[in-house]
Amino acid sequence: MTDAVLKIENLQTYYGKSHILHGVSMEVAEGEIVTLLGRNGAGKTTTLRSLSGLTPPREGRIEIFGNDTTRWPAYRIARLGVGYVPEGRRIFPNLTVLENLAVPMTRPGPWTVDKVLELFPNLGTRRDSWGRQLSGGEQEMLAIARALLVNPKLLLLDEPSQGLAPLLVREVFRVVASMREQGISILLVEQNARFGLEVADRVYVLNDGQMIHSGPARELAKDEERVRALAGVGGKEDGVLTAKPKTSAA
Amino acid sequence: MELLLFDAFNGLIQGTFYALMALGLSLIISLNSVINFAHGGFMVVGAYLAYTLAPYIGFWGALFAGPILAGFIGIIVERTLVRYMYGRPDPIYSLLLTFGFALIIEDVVRTIWGAQGLPFEIPSALNSPVSTTYFFVTGYRLFVIAAIALATIALFAFLRLSRFGIRIRAGILDLETVSTLGVNVYLLRSVNFAIGTLLAGFAGVLAAGILQLAPTMGDDVIMATFVAVVVGGIGSLLGSVLGGLLIGLAAGVTTAYYPAASDVVIYIIMAVVLIVRPRGLLGQEGLFE
Ligand SMILES: Nc1ncnc2c1ncn2[C@@H]1O[C@H](COP(=O)(O)OP(=O)(O)OP(=O)(O)O)[C@@H](O)[C@H]1O
Ligand SMILES: [Mg+2]
């Protein structure tokens, strides 16, 4: 892959004294959707935090769109064209929907407040509601909309389906898949392995802060046993490999 | 009755000062996560700078220039000192730093302008009583109330309507997420600190017209300001305003009946609030309970 939008090499990331990532390397090519799977506590969120500048790695190298961003502050990485939809959405509860959408520093590009409200009509009808009043699904839409306003070329999504009803999960993944047509490359962290593998081109599996698998998503999607062994996702329900339950409700 | 009115009115004036000081302090505590013991010092700096400039640019010019300079000094202090306190989980560092800085400000002011009180001229048009029965209601005091009300409304409008203000409100709860959205949070914090010190400077100039200028004029206000923030609820700007007005009025009314208790009453209010409602009048749930 020559046209990598994201390239990370040998990341060693710590929270204080605890060593979390032990030499993580991966790549995302332009226009690609890459899914990162792994058990609870495997280091998926930490990987995203490392490359978005929130928890810079102590060692290793991060290259985004050809820039060495390893030591950049988060806001400069975002301004390069990196959208981040954090775990748990982290909507600003004390701000209205429209105010939430006023926070991002908008880079020039196709996404405007009107456009994202077109994409998520539900948000439009709730534009003056407080963030804390939104349902889990609405919060997820708002978190994606907010990240889109940065007009990203690379979008990082941390468990967007977490805690959502199946219908909403489908909606979220429809939107994620449609981002590709907008020329946005995507790095997706998921516990919902079925959806995660369905939309992705390639997949990485992280365990205990180390990559234990990488390959085409299609291959792994056919082999549920293997997925379970690698990513440790729970039992089967209606053919869906389900994730562990998390706190926030749909 | 007239005496009660007199004391209540004085209390209200005091309360508006506490409210304005508490607003700035609250902004700084919320976004910069720094307990700014030097807040009273910025009040003094604003007042003395206005005093020095007034002969050249007049009262009205000084009323604006003093606070703006206090805000400017705030940015410098934030960039050179306060920012090293960010990310330190133990608040003792920022307490020590700003407490030391408050002492330095006081001594610098004493060195430049002297320890003696200095009179601050206000326009004579503002200085006369508006009524003969209520001699204590001078034009200037009404002006102070109006000016502080206006500054408060302007601040709330800024936080509600401007993008910068919205980002400050967002950052108060989740600065990290604000930074992932491309916002320069370092600048956001600097400007926020400056807005806080600017408000303190404004309070200082207005206070100088009622009291005298003195290097220690911040000391009398800073403790009451902290009480106002705690009573109103840490993290709530509206709470700070309410807290300031409440303790000012309470101290004023107490003066009418039992002057000796007027200083103590604000701490009693704080104790009662902390026992009955630890988060303060309008503070967020879960912050302290
Ligand atoms: N702020 C922190 N301080 C210390 N340790 C942390 C912190 N955040 C996470 N960890 C630890 O780092 C490890 C990796 O956590 P991380 O959140 O990256 O996992 P994850 O793969 O995203 O898991 P999940 O599926 O539960 O979201 C875990 O062992 C976790 O306990
Ligand atoms: Mg995670």
XYZ file of C-alpha atoms and ligand atoms in Angstrom:
571
model
C 0.000 0.000 0.000
C 1.637 3.173 -1.127
C -1.214 5.621 -0.590
C -1.659 5.065 3.144
C -3.604 7.849 4.857
C -2.617 6.412 8.210
C 0.459 4.482 9.118
C 1.426 3.627 12.669
C 4.554 1.771 13.626
C 5.516 0.106 16.857
C 3.352 2.199 19.187
C 4.230 1.925 22.864
C 1.550 3.729 24.839
C 1.228 4.114 28.587
C -1.315 5.488 31.044
C 1.040 6.747 33.693
C 3.027 3.660 34.605
C 0.799 1.036 33.039
C 2.119 -0.074 29.699
C -0.902 -0.661 27.426
C 0.218 -0.848 23.798
C 3.201 -3.093 23.121
C 4.332 -2.283 19.617
C 1.140 -1.776 17.641
C 1.515 -1.263 13.881
C -1.173 -0.817 11.268
C -2.146 0.993 8.083
C -5.245 2.449 6.511
C -5.172 3.090 2.771
C -7.055 5.858 1.062
C -10.746 5.059 0.640
C -10.466 1.988 2.806
C -12.639 0.882 5.708
C -10.565 -0.902 8.318
C -12.059 -2.541 11.383
C -10.152 -3.066 14.595
C -11.481 -5.882 16.763
C -10.432 -7.132 20.159
C -11.601 -8.182 23.573
C -12.495 -5.777 26.365
C -9.371 -4.020 27.475
C -7.358 -5.159 24.455
C -6.233 -1.579 23.792
C -8.525 -0.530 20.919
C -9.556 2.767 22.462
C -5.982 3.384 23.527
C -4.878 2.923 19.921
C -7.378 5.532 18.740
C -6.393 7.864 21.565
C -2.759 7.479 20.621
C -3.222 8.401 17.019
C -5.695 11.221 17.670
C -3.166 12.903 19.953
C -5.040 12.438 23.235
C -2.599 9.914 24.676
C 0.566 10.238 22.595
C 2.690 7.089 22.444
C 5.933 7.054 24.359
C 7.625 5.316 21.457
C 6.768 4.593 17.872
C 5.716 6.668 14.928
C 2.392 7.908 13.593
C 2.064 9.193 10.062
C -1.180 10.770 8.868
C -1.518 11.940 5.267
C 2.266 11.832 5.052
C 2.864 14.019 8.155
C 4.692 12.731 11.185
C 2.037 13.579 13.789
C 3.483 11.514 16.631
C 3.990 14.541 18.887
C 1.230 16.775 17.598
C -1.481 18.055 19.921
C -4.955 16.654 19.277
C -6.369 19.824 17.765
C -3.698 19.989 15.070
C -4.284 16.378 14.110
C -8.011 17.108 13.828
C -7.271 20.109 11.633
C -5.309 17.883 9.309
C -8.639 16.210 8.522
C -9.120 13.564 11.176
C -12.618 13.147 12.613
C -12.980 11.337 15.938
C -16.150 9.757 17.264
C -15.135 8.772 20.787
C -16.205 5.783 22.833
C -19.412 6.650 24.661
C -20.041 9.499 22.170
C -19.186 12.230 24.626
C -21.878 14.613 23.528
C -21.718 17.915 25.392
C -24.727 17.477 27.693
C -24.944 21.157 28.613
C -25.144 22.258 24.981
C -28.058 22.028 22.564
C -27.804 19.940 19.409
C -27.045 23.019 17.332
C -24.503 24.220 19.889
C -22.839 20.806 19.832
C -22.495 21.282 16.096
C -20.983 24.737 16.600
C -18.009 23.394 18.546
C -15.940 21.846 15.709
C -13.430 23.941 13.861
C -14.816 23.508 10.364
C -12.349 22.867 7.587
C -13.505 23.741 4.105
C -15.351 20.841 2.504
C -18.750 19.426 1.649
C -20.086 19.068 5.215
C -22.047 21.919 6.735
C -24.551 21.999 9.571
C -27.378 21.883 7.015
C -25.832 18.890 5.296
C -25.360 16.825 8.433
C -28.905 17.592 9.538
C -30.030 16.343 6.126
C -28.063 13.153 6.711
C -29.620 12.719 10.159
C -33.147 14.188 9.931
C -33.851 13.134 13.539
C -31.278 15.584 14.769
C -32.930 18.362 12.790
C -36.172 17.933 14.666
C -34.282 18.041 17.966
C -31.974 20.903 17.137
C -32.819 22.864 20.280
C -32.818 19.932 22.698
C -30.043 19.651 25.233
C -27.433 17.016 24.581
C -28.343 15.245 27.803
C -31.926 14.794 26.601
C -30.968 12.770 23.531
C -31.397 9.013 23.260
C -28.361 6.808 22.701
C -29.090 6.626 18.989
C -29.477 10.367 18.664
C -26.272 10.891 20.595
C -24.432 8.572 18.217
C -25.803 10.480 15.206
C -24.781 13.745 16.800
C -21.286 12.480 17.558
C -20.868 11.413 13.928
C -22.373 14.661 12.631
C -20.048 16.657 14.869
C -17.003 14.793 13.584
C -18.127 15.205 9.971
C -18.160 18.986 10.373
C -14.377 18.857 10.626
C -14.666 17.614 7.009
C -12.400 14.675 7.733
C -10.511 12.642 5.183
C -10.004 10.015 7.874
C -12.717 9.115 10.356
C -12.017 7.256 13.605
C -15.063 5.583 15.127
C -14.936 3.926 18.547
C -17.754 1.410 18.984
C -20.490 3.381 17.257
C -23.006 0.540 17.703
C -22.461 0.303 21.439
C -25.734 0.058 23.322
C -27.928 0.670 20.275
C -31.002 -1.294 19.202
C -30.418 -3.504 16.128
C -32.332 -1.165 13.831
C -30.153 1.751 14.852
C -27.005 -0.314 14.504
C -27.987 -0.948 10.899
C -28.611 2.756 10.359
C -25.217 3.658 11.796
C -23.445 1.195 9.553
C -25.362 2.370 6.521
C -23.983 5.838 7.220
C -20.483 4.527 7.846
C -20.509 2.604 4.580
C -21.771 5.672 2.722
C -18.813 7.703 3.958
C -16.611 5.748 1.630
C -18.442 7.257 -1.331
C -17.569 10.655 0.115
C -13.926 9.729 -0.156
C -13.464 9.321 3.593
C -11.196 6.566 4.870
C -12.403 4.890 8.034
C -10.853 3.192 11.015
C -13.619 1.492 12.949
C -13.353 -0.074 16.389
C -16.148 -2.542 16.980
C -17.365 -5.204 19.357
C -20.185 -6.047 17.018
C -17.975 -8.262 14.899
C -20.652 -9.134 12.375
C -21.295 -5.561 11.313
C -17.720 -4.582 11.741
C -16.619 -7.277 9.333
C -19.486 -6.687 6.934
C -18.586 -3.098 6.102
C -14.822 -3.439 6.298
C -12.225 -4.132 3.630
C -9.601 -5.278 6.064
C -9.508 -6.173 9.701
C -6.987 -6.091 12.497
C -7.370 -7.891 15.795
C -5.748 -6.550 18.915
C -5.098 -8.529 22.073
C -3.310 -7.348 25.206
C -1.858 -4.395 23.347
C -0.492 -6.449 20.450
C -1.755 -7.157 16.940
C -2.573 -10.819 16.693
C -4.221 -10.840 13.286
C -4.546 -8.765 10.151
C -6.154 -9.637 6.844
C -9.103 -9.182 4.505
C -12.405 -8.784 6.361
C -14.264 -11.143 4.042
C -12.092 -14.065 5.026
C -12.687 -13.635 8.722
C -16.392 -12.875 8.295
C -16.907 -16.444 7.045
C -15.281 -17.968 10.087
C -17.226 -17.164 13.241
C -15.286 -19.666 15.297
C -12.073 -17.922 14.407
C -13.520 -14.501 15.217
C -14.580 -15.747 18.599
C -11.175 -17.199 19.272
C -9.354 -14.051 18.205
C -11.582 -11.265 19.417
C -13.309 -13.078 22.210
C -16.727 -11.738 21.366
C -19.542 -13.493 23.177
C -22.111 -16.074 22.175
C -24.313 -16.118 19.109
C -27.746 -14.450 19.073
C -29.778 -14.520 15.899
C -26.587 -14.993 13.995
C -25.147 -11.806 15.456
C -21.957 -12.057 17.387
C -22.884 -9.846 20.247
C -20.721 -7.598 22.297
C -20.554 -7.345 26.011
C -23.238 -5.047 27.319
C -22.088 -1.526 28.059
C -23.621 1.034 30.286
C -25.287 3.662 28.118
C -28.731 2.711 26.862
C -30.223 3.022 23.410
C -36.570 51.129 58.463
C -34.384 53.596 56.656
C -31.353 52.120 58.316
C -32.346 48.657 57.199
C -32.810 49.922 53.659
C -29.449 51.606 53.844
C -27.715 48.442 54.968
C -29.602 46.251 52.538
C -28.696 48.571 49.690
C -25.054 48.523 50.726
C -25.279 44.765 50.919
C -26.708 44.614 47.422
C -23.815 46.716 46.093
C -21.359 44.443 47.880
C -23.216 41.493 46.450
C -22.907 42.736 42.880
C -19.146 43.007 43.366
C -18.978 39.509 44.786
C -21.091 38.275 41.882
C -18.825 39.856 39.277
C -15.693 38.558 40.978
C -17.235 35.127 41.446
C -18.172 34.957 37.765
C -14.580 35.408 36.673
C -13.258 33.080 39.327
C -15.841 30.475 38.390
C -14.895 30.634 34.703
C -11.253 30.066 35.614
C -11.975 27.239 38.050
C -14.244 25.522 35.539
C -12.172 25.646 32.353
C -8.625 26.156 33.605
C -9.112 23.907 36.638
C -7.093 26.360 38.652
C -8.206 27.875 41.933
C -7.031 31.397 41.367
C -6.058 32.945 44.675
C -4.630 35.896 42.752
C -8.102 36.867 41.564
C -8.260 39.701 44.081
C -4.840 40.794 42.860
C -6.170 41.263 39.340
C -8.930 43.397 40.787
C -6.309 45.609 42.418
C -4.222 45.780 39.263
C -7.236 46.850 37.197
C -8.103 49.552 39.704
C -4.599 51.015 39.971
C -4.023 50.980 36.231
C -7.314 52.812 35.749
C -6.264 55.304 38.424
C -2.976 55.962 36.655
C -4.550 56.290 33.231
C -7.590 58.349 34.250
C -5.796 61.748 34.135
C -4.931 61.087 30.494
C -7.931 59.280 29.142
C -10.613 60.302 31.642
C -12.844 58.176 33.849
C -14.690 56.549 30.972
C -11.543 55.653 29.109
C -10.006 54.249 32.295
C -13.151 52.248 33.015
C -12.425 50.288 29.851
C -8.625 50.421 29.741
C -8.102 49.160 33.328
C -10.013 45.901 32.855
C -8.559 45.305 29.390
C -5.042 45.661 30.763
C -5.938 43.327 33.627
C -7.087 40.822 31.008
C -3.889 41.288 29.057
C -1.781 40.669 32.157
C -3.995 37.640 32.764
C -2.973 36.165 29.398
C 0.707 36.720 30.157
C 0.394 35.110 33.575
C -1.536 32.176 32.129
C 1.007 31.621 29.363
C 4.065 31.922 31.587
C 2.941 30.421 34.908
C -0.539 29.004 35.213
C -0.313 26.639 32.244
C 2.316 24.575 34.036
C -0.363 23.702 36.572
C -2.616 21.997 34.014
C -2.750 18.261 34.247
C -1.495 18.200 37.814
C -4.150 16.309 39.683
C -3.243 17.818 43.047
C -4.691 21.353 43.350
C -2.079 22.273 45.954
C 0.329 23.386 43.209
C -2.017 25.886 41.655
C -3.081 27.085 45.096
C 0.529 27.720 46.098
C 1.359 29.375 42.801
C -1.592 31.752 42.730
C -1.356 32.469 46.440
C 2.287 33.434 45.998
C 1.402 35.465 42.974
C -1.281 37.324 44.941
C 1.355 38.322 47.506
C 3.682 39.474 44.742
C 0.978 41.608 43.136
C 0.203 43.222 46.458
C 3.856 44.091 47.070
C 4.427 45.342 43.550
C 1.397 47.615 43.874
C 2.654 48.836 47.251
C 6.061 49.560 45.737
C 4.739 51.458 42.737
C 1.781 53.326 44.186
C 2.509 53.306 47.929
C 0.736 51.746 50.877
C -1.527 54.736 51.505
C -5.074 54.757 50.205
C -5.566 56.841 47.086
C -8.768 58.599 46.050
C -10.280 57.709 42.695
C -12.129 60.584 41.023
C -15.495 59.786 39.544
C -17.442 62.166 37.279
C -19.397 64.628 39.414
C -22.510 63.918 37.391
C -22.488 60.440 38.881
C -21.626 61.499 42.383
C -24.738 63.193 43.685
C -27.531 61.472 45.609
C -30.575 60.816 43.481
C -32.960 61.462 46.363
C -32.744 63.396 49.599
C -34.571 60.848 51.742
C -32.466 57.998 50.487
C -29.192 59.919 50.598
C -27.205 56.720 50.232
C -28.563 56.029 46.769
C -26.009 57.981 44.799
C -25.928 58.102 41.056
C -22.623 56.286 41.113
C -23.999 53.371 43.090
C -26.864 52.951 40.697
C -24.366 53.196 37.884
C -22.283 50.419 39.466
C -25.287 48.122 39.700
C -26.220 48.840 36.072
C -22.643 48.372 34.855
C -22.237 45.031 36.629
C -25.640 43.856 35.415
C -24.644 44.812 31.882
C -21.276 43.050 32.123
C -23.009 39.934 33.430
C -25.574 39.948 30.632
C -22.829 40.544 28.073
C -20.857 37.591 29.406
C -23.847 35.267 29.308
C -24.715 36.422 25.785
C -21.133 35.771 24.736
C -21.229 32.264 26.194
C -24.603 31.487 24.645
C -24.291 33.089 21.234
C -20.674 33.219 20.120
C -18.839 30.188 18.865
C -15.949 30.918 21.167
C -18.325 31.092 24.128
C -20.016 27.831 23.146
C -16.593 26.181 23.006
C -15.798 27.462 26.498
C -19.031 25.904 27.793
C -18.240 22.661 26.011
C -14.695 22.672 27.378
C -15.892 23.141 30.944
C -17.304 19.617 30.849
C -15.027 17.918 28.301
C -11.991 19.799 27.072
C -10.482 16.665 25.582
C -13.345 16.146 23.175
C -13.262 19.821 22.239
C -9.620 19.371 21.233
C -10.429 16.384 18.992
C -12.770 18.683 17.099
C -9.887 20.877 15.974
C -10.262 23.613 18.565
C -7.030 25.074 19.917
C -7.734 24.408 23.560
C -4.550 26.148 24.687
C -5.803 29.389 23.196
C -9.273 28.702 24.578
C -7.889 28.422 28.103
C -5.681 31.498 27.772
C -8.534 33.659 26.575
C -10.823 32.242 29.224
C -8.319 33.102 31.957
C -8.075 36.597 30.499
C -11.849 37.029 30.503
C -11.839 36.085 34.170
C -9.118 38.569 35.092
C -10.743 41.237 32.933
C -13.938 40.891 34.954
C -11.867 41.166 38.150
C -10.236 44.321 36.792
C -13.647 45.769 35.983
C -14.801 45.085 39.524
C -11.650 46.802 40.745
C -12.221 50.038 38.820
C -15.855 50.213 39.884
C -14.940 49.515 43.512
C -12.269 52.215 43.445
C -14.996 54.793 42.862
C -16.784 53.778 46.058
C -13.909 52.911 48.377
C -10.390 54.125 48.097
C -7.605 52.448 46.240
C -5.481 50.343 48.538
C -2.998 47.540 47.850
C -5.073 45.284 50.088
C -8.457 46.024 48.535
C -8.484 42.579 46.949
C -8.032 40.788 50.274
C -11.389 41.891 51.590
C -13.167 40.587 48.552
C -11.382 37.358 47.705
C -12.673 35.243 50.585
C -16.249 36.398 50.030
C -15.786 35.614 46.353
C -14.778 32.054 47.132
C -17.760 31.736 49.424
C -20.012 33.028 46.634
C -18.676 30.408 44.210
C -19.129 27.592 46.700
C -22.613 28.732 47.746
C -23.689 29.099 44.128
C -22.216 25.773 43.145
C -18.847 25.133 41.551
C -19.216 24.899 37.797
C -22.355 27.038 37.637
C -21.875 30.612 36.460
C -25.440 31.583 37.223
C -24.940 30.070 40.662
C -21.938 32.329 41.217
C -24.048 35.391 40.478
C -26.786 34.222 42.831
C -24.268 33.261 45.495
C -22.595 36.666 45.316
C -25.845 38.596 45.576
C -27.104 36.359 48.370
C -24.109 36.676 50.661
C -23.773 40.412 49.951
C -27.385 41.034 50.891
C -27.174 38.753 53.909
C -24.093 40.579 55.194
C -25.823 43.929 54.613
C -29.014 42.988 56.397
C -27.047 41.493 59.291
C -25.220 44.788 59.670
C -28.529 46.488 60.382
C -29.327 44.204 63.310
C -26.033 42.971 64.600
C -23.041 44.587 62.900
C -20.462 42.393 64.609
C -21.852 39.303 62.879
C -21.822 40.707 59.356
C -18.502 39.114 58.468
C -19.373 35.777 59.976
C -22.779 35.436 58.399
C -21.441 34.581 54.965
C -19.510 31.641 56.385
C -22.586 30.505 58.235
C -24.507 30.587 54.955
C -21.740 28.594 53.321
C -21.755 26.015 56.093
C -25.531 25.641 55.916
C -25.487 25.287 52.122
C -22.689 22.732 52.262
C -24.578 20.669 54.800
C -28.000 20.862 53.184
C -26.893 20.856 49.554
C -23.195 20.068 49.145
C -23.182 20.829 45.431
C -24.264 24.427 46.062
C -27.417 26.185 44.922
C -27.043 25.478 41.196
C -24.005 23.197 41.090
C -23.996 20.007 39.085
C -25.058 16.854 40.675
C -22.291 14.460 41.582
C -19.492 16.948 41.772
C -19.299 16.853 45.527
C -21.789 14.278 46.659
N -7.122 6.160 31.912
C -6.590 4.952 32.113
N -5.668 4.769 33.082
C -5.122 3.543 33.291
N -5.436 2.447 32.595
C -6.351 2.568 31.613
C -6.981 3.819 31.331
N -7.836 3.641 30.310
C -7.744 2.341 29.986
N -6.853 1.688 30.757
C -6.491 0.280 30.656
O -5.877 0.076 29.412
C -6.264 -1.166 28.857
C -6.795 -0.948 27.463
O -7.964 -0.176 27.536
P -8.766 0.273 26.266
O -9.816 1.227 26.728
O -7.840 0.750 25.228
O -9.431 -1.089 25.805
P -10.503 -1.360 24.703
O -9.924 -2.355 23.798
O -10.976 -0.105 24.102
O -11.653 -2.053 25.554
P -13.240 -1.886 25.495
O -13.717 -2.869 24.489
O -13.676 -2.263 26.875
O -13.558 -0.489 25.136
C -7.270 -1.765 29.813
O -6.606 -2.725 30.585
C -7.708 -0.625 30.685
O -7.992 -1.072 31.968
Mg -12.694 0.896 24.122
